Short mmCIF file of C-alpha atoms in Angstrom, two decimals:
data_model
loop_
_atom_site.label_atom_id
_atom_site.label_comp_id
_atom_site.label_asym_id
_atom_site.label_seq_id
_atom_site.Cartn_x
_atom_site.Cartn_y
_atom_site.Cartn_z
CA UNK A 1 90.18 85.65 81.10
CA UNK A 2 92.68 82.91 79.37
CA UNK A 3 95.79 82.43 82.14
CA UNK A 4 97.60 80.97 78.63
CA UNK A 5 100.35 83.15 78.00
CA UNK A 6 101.07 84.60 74.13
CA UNK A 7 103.68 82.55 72.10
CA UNK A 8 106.92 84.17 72.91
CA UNK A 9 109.32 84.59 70.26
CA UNK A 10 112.96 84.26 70.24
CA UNK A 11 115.02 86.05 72.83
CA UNK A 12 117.88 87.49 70.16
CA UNK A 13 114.60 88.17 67.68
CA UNK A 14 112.56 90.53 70.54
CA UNK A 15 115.91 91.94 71.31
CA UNK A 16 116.54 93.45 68.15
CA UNK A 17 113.11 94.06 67.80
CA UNK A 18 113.07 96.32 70.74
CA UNK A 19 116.89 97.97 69.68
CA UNK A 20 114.68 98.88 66.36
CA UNK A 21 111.47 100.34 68.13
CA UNK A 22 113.94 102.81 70.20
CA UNK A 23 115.77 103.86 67.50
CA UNK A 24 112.75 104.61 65.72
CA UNK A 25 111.19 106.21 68.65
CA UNK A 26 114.09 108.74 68.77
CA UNK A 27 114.07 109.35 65.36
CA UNK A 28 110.53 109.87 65.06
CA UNK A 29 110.69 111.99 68.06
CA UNK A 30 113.63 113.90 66.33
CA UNK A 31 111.57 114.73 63.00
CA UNK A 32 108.47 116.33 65.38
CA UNK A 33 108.90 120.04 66.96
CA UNK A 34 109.88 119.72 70.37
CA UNK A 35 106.71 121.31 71.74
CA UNK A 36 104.11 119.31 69.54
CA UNK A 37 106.57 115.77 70.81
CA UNK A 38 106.08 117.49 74.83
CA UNK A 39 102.29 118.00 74.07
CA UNK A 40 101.45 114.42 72.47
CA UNK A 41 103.46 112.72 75.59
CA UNK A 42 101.40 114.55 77.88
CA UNK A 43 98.10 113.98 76.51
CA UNK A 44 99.16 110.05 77.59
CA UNK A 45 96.96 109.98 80.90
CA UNK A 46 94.45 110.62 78.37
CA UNK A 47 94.62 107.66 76.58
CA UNK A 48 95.49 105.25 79.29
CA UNK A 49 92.00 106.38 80.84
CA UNK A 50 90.21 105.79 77.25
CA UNK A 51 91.51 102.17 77.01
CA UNK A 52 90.64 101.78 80.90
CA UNK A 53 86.65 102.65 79.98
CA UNK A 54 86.94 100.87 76.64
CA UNK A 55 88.08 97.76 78.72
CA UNK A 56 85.74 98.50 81.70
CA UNK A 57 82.74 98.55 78.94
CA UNK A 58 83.78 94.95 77.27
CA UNK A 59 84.14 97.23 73.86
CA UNK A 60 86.78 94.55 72.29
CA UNK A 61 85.08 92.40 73.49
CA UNK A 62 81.63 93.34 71.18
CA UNK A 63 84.02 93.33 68.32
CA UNK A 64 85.66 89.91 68.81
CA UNK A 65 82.95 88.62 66.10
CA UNK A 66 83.38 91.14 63.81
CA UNK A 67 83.12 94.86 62.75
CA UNK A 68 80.06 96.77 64.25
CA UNK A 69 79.31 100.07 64.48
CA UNK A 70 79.23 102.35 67.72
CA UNK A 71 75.64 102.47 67.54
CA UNK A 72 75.43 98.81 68.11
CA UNK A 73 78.40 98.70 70.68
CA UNK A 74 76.69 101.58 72.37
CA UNK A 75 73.41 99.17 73.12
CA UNK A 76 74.93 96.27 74.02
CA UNK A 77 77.33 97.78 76.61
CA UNK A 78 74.45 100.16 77.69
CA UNK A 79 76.45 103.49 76.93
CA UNK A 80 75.61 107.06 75.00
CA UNK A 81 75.98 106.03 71.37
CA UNK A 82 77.77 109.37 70.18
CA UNK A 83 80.26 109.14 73.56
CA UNK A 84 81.06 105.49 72.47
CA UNK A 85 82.10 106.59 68.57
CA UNK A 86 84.30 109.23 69.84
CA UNK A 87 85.50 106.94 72.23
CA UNK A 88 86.54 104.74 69.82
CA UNK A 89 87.65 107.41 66.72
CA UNK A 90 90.10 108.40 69.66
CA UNK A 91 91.44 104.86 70.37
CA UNK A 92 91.08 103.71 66.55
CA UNK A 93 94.11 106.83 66.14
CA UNK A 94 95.83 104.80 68.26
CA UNK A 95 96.04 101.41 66.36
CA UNK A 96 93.50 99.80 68.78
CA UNK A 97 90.53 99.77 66.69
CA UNK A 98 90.30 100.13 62.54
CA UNK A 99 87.76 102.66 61.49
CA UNK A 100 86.37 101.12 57.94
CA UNK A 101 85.30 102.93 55.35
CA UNK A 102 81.70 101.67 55.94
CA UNK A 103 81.76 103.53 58.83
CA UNK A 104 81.96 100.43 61.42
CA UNK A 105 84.57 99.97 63.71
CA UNK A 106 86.79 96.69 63.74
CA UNK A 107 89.48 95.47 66.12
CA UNK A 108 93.39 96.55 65.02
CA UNK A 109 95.61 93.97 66.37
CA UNK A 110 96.47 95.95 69.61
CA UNK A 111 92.44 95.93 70.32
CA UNK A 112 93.03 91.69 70.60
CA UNK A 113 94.67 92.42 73.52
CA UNK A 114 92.28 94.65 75.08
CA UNK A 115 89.44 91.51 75.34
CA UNK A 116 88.81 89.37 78.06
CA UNK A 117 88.92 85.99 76.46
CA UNK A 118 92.09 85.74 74.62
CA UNK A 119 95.74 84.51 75.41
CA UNK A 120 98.19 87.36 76.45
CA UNK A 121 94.90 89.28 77.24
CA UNK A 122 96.08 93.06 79.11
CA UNK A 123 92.73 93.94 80.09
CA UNK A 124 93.31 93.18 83.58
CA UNK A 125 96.19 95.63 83.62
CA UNK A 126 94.46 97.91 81.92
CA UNK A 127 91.70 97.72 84.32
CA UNK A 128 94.10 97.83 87.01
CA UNK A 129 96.27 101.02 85.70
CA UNK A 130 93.12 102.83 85.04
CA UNK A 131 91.18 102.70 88.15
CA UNK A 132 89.98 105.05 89.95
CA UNK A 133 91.94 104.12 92.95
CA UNK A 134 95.21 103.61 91.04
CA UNK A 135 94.22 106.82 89.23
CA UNK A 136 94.52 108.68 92.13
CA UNK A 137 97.49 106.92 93.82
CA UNK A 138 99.73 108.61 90.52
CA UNK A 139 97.53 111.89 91.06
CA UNK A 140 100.17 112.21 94.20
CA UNK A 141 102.53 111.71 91.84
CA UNK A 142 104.14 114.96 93.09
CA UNK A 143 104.09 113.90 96.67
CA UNK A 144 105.98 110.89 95.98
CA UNK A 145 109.10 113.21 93.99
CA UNK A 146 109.19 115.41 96.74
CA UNK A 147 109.68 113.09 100.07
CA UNK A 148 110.67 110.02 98.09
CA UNK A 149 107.56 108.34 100.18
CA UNK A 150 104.19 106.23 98.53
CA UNK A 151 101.66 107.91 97.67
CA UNK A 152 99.26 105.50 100.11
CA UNK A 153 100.85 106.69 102.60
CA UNK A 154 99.19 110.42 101.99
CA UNK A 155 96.54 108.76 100.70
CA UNK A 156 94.98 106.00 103.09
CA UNK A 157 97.84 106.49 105.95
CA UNK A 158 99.07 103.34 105.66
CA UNK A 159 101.39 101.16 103.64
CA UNK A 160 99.95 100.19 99.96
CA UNK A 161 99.57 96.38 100.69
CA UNK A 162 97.79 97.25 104.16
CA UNK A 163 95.95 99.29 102.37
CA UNK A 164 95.18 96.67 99.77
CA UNK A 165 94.42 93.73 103.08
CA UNK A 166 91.47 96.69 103.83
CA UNK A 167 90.22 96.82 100.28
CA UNK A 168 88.97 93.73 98.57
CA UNK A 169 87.21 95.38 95.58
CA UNK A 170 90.95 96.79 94.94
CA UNK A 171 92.38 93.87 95.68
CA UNK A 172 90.91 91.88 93.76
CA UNK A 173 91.81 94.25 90.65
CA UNK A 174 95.08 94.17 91.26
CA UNK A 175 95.90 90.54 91.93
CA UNK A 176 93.86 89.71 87.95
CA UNK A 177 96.40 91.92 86.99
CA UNK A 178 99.62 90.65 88.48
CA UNK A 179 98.20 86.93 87.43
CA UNK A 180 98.20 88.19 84.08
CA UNK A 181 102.06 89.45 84.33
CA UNK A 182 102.55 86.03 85.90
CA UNK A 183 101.33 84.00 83.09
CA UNK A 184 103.83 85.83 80.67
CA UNK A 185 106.43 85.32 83.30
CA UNK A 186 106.17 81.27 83.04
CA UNK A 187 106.43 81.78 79.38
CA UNK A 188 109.79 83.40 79.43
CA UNK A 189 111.68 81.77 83.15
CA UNK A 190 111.25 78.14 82.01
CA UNK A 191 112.87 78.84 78.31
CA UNK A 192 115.74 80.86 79.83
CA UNK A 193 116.71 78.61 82.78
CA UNK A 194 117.27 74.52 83.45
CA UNK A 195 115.58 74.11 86.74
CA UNK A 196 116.86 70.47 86.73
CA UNK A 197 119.64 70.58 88.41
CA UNK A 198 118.38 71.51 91.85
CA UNK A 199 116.78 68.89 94.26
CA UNK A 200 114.22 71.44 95.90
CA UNK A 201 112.76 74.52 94.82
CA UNK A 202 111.56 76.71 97.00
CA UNK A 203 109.44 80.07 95.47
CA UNK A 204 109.33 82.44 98.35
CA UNK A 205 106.40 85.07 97.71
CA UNK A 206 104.95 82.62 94.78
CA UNK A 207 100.82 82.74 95.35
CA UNK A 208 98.58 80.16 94.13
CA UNK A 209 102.16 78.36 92.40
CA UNK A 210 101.58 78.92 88.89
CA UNK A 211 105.65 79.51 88.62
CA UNK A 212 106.53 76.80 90.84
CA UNK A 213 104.06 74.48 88.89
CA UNK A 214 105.92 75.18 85.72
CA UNK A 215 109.21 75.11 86.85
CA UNK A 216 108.72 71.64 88.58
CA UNK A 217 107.25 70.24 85.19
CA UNK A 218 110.37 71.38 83.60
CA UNK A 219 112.18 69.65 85.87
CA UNK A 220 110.40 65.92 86.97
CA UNK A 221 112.97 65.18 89.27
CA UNK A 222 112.84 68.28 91.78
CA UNK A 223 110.33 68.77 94.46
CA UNK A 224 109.08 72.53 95.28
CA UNK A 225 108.62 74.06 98.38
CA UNK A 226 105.40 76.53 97.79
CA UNK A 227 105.70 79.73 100.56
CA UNK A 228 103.26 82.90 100.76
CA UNK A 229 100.95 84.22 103.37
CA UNK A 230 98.72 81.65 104.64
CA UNK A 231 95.63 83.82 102.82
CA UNK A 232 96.91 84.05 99.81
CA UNK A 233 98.18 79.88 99.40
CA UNK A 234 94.39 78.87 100.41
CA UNK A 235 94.26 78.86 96.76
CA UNK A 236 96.95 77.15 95.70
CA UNK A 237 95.82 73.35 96.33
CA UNK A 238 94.11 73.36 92.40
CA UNK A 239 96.43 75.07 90.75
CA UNK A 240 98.96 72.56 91.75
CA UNK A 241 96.85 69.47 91.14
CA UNK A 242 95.51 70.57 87.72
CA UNK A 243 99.76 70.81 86.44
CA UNK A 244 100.27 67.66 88.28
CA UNK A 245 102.59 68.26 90.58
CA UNK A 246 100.85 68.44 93.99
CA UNK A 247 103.09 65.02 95.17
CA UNK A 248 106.15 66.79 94.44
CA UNK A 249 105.46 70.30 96.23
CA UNK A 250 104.54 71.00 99.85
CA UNK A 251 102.45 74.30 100.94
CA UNK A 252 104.14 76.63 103.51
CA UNK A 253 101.91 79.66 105.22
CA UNK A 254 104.24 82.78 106.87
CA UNK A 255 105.63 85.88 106.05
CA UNK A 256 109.02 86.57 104.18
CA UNK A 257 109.45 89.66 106.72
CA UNK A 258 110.17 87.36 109.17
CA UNK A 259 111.58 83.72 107.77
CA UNK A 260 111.47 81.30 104.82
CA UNK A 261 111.53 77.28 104.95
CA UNK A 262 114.84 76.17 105.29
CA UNK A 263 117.04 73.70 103.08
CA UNK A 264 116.47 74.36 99.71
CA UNK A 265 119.05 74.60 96.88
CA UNK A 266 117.18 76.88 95.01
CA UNK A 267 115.28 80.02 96.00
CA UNK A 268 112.83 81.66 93.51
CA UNK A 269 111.10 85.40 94.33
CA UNK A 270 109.48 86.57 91.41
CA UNK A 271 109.01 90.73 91.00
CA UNK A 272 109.46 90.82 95.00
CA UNK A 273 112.28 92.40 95.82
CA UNK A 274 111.12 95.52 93.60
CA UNK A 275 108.38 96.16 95.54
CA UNK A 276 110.33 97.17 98.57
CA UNK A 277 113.29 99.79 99.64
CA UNK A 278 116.72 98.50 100.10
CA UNK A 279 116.39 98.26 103.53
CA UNK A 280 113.38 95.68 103.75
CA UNK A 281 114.51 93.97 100.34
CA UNK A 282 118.22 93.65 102.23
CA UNK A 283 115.82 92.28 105.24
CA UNK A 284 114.21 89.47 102.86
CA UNK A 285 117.68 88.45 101.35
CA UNK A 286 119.04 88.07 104.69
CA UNK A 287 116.47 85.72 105.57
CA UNK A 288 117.07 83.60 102.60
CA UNK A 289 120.58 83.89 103.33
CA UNK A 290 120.03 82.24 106.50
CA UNK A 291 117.58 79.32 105.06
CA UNK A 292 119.66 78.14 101.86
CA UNK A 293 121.91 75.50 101.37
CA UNK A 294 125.78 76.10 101.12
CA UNK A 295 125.70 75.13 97.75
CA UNK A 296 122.60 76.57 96.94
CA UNK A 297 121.26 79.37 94.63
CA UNK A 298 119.29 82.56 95.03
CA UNK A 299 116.74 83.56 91.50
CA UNK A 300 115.87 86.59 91.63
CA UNK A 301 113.27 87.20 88.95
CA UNK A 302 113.06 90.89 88.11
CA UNK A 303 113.28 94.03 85.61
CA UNK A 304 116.81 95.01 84.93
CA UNK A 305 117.37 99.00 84.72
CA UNK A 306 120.13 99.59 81.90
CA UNK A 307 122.65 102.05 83.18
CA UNK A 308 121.74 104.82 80.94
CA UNK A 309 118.53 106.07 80.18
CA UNK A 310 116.64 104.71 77.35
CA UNK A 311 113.08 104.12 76.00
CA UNK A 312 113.20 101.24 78.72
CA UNK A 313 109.65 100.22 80.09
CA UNK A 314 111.37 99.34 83.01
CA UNK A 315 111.92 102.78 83.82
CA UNK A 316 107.76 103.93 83.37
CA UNK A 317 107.62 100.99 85.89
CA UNK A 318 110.70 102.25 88.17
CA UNK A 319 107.74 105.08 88.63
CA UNK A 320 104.96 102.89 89.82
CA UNK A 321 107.07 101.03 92.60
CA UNK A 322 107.81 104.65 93.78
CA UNK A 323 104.19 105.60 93.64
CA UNK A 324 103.13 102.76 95.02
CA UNK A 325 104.34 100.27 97.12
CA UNK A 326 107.54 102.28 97.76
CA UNK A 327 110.17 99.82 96.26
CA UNK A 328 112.14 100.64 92.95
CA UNK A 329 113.45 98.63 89.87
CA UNK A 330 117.42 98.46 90.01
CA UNK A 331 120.54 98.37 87.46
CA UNK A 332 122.98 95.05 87.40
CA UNK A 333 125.17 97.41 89.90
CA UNK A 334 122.58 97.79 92.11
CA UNK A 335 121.21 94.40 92.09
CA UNK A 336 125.20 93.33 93.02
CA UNK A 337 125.17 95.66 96.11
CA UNK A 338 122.15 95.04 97.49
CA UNK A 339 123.51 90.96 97.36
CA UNK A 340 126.63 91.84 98.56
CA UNK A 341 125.30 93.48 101.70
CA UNK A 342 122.87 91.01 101.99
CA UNK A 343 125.29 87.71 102.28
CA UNK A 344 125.08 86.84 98.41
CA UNK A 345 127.26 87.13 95.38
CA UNK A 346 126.19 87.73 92.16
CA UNK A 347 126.87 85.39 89.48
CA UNK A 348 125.55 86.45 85.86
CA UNK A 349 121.95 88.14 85.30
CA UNK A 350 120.26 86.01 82.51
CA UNK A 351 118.30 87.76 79.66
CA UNK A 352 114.81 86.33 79.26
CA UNK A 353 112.81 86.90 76.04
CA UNK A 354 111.76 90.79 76.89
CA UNK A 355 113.54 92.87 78.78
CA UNK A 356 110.10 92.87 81.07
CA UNK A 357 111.90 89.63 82.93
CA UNK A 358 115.84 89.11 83.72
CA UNK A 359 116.79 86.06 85.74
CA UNK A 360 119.58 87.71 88.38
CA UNK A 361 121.72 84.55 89.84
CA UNK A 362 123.58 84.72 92.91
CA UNK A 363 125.18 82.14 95.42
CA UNK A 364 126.10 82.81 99.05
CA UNK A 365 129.20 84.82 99.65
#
């Protein structure tokens, strides 16, 4: 899979862009009875499970060269020929295939994204929302609404990233996927923010330092402090010498539950914080709070809710944190209380290209 990221266009341009979609969406939504609207939303599990097989097979990926039909796909991905066309009549409904008038099948522009080779690629998510593990995690979807608990914890008995430390197969699954929601992430920080004033970065949670190696080439002068489980930064060392900045940026092993390097004027977490309650994400700020510099600054890279429902993807992902890993996604009010009580004040929240990414800025109080 290509780590390269998809050009990202303007901020202001995706922002009206995405104003447009939701007023279209409710509009569209308006014009359709309410039952047929309530029955085509439902039948969405469906079609997240078709793209899952259609990226478990490599199906885009037998079209990148050019229309074929599902007779052909069928044999090279070693599946029933009939099953694959309906298959793919179902997804080409969707906009992720074309069906020609020849009969073959061709990939739509949405299908691009689907194969394994390409920059932006979301087959790892895909593969990763689909499975049959993550499948069944939402399946308890129920048990998570009524105790306001995981679903892992039903499920395996244990917390979601124990479970994960258990499960390498799953594992594996879902760290291709979050590397392909970190790629994008590089794409739209560095644009949004000058790095270049601080003397030392430090990205707390930051895995093999694909952030941190971006954000220290954007800013030659700074030196990075790299901190994540002592498993997980074994596999840092080449990331960081490939961008060029392993002389500016020293490794740290430990555990965010219990401290983080002290001293720098900068502090980076990167979709952390959502993945926990309030009570262990006040827990990690605290700790920060203790490390940072009096002068320093606290990034907080994350999804922010708006503070009225809309077509907001953040909200579909407010979902999986509950599902999950037991965490949330949070409003600008939230974000501000769950500083305050944790020793910080915040400063502005910083709109990034999509609203998938918001940089929220605080200082110590």
């Amino acid at each position: 899979m290509s780590s390269k990221p998809a050009k990202v266009p303007p901020a202001r341009l995706v922002r009206i862009i995405d104003s447009a979609r939701n007023a279209l969406h409710t509009v569209t939504r308006a014009m359709v009875p309410g039952n047929i609207a309530l029955l085509e939303t439902a039948q969405g599990a469906w079609v997240s499970q078709a793209l899952y097989v259609a990226a478990k097979l490599g199906i885009a990926d037998e079209l990148a060269n050019g229309p074929k039909t599902a007779e052909q796909v069928a044999a090279k991905v070693g599946a029933h020929p009939d099953s694959v066309f309906r298959l793919m009549r179902m997804l080409a409904g969707r906009s992720v295939f074309n069906h020609r008038a020849d009969g073959r099948f061709e990939l739509a522009a949405m299908g691009q994204a689907l194969r394994a080779d390409v920059p932006g690629s979301m087959r790892s998510m895909v593969l990763f929302i689909g499975s049959p593990e993550h499948w069944a995690e939402w399946g308890e979807l129920l048990y998570s609404v009524q105790t306001g608990r995981p679903s892992p914890e039903k499920l395996y008995g244990k917390s979601y990233f124990d479970h994960l430390d258990e499960a390498p197969e799953q594992a594996a699954i879902f760290n291709d996927a979050m590397s392909t929601m970190a790629a994008m992430a590089n794409d739209l920080v560095i644009p949004a923010y000058d790095f270049s004033e601080f003397r030392l970065i430090a990205d707390i949670g930051g895995g093999h330092g694909r952030l941190l190696s971006a954000i220290l080439q954007s800013a030659p002068a700074a030196r990075g402090i790299l901190f994540d489980l002592p498993s997980v930064i074994a596999g840092a060392a080449q990331v960081l010498d490939e961008a060029g900045v392993s002389d500016r940026c020293v490794v740290e092993g430990g555990s965010f539950m219990d401290s983080v390097p002290d001293g720098a004027d900068a502090y980076v977490l990167k979709s952390i914080i959502h993945d926990w309650d309030d009570d262990i994400s006040e827990k990690i700020l605290r700790n920060v709070r203790t490390s940072i510099a009096r002068n320093g600054r606290l990034l907080l890279l994350e999804i922010v809710l708006p503070e009225r429902a809309t077509a907001n993807w953040g909200a579909v992902l407010d979902m999986e944190m509950l599902v999950s890993p037991g965490g949330r996604e949070r409003t600008r009010a939230e974000f501000a209380d769950l500083l305050a009580r944790s020793g910080f004040r915040l400063t502005r929240v910083i709109d990034t290209a999509t609203p998938m990414m918001s940089i929220v800025e605080a200082v110590p109080a």
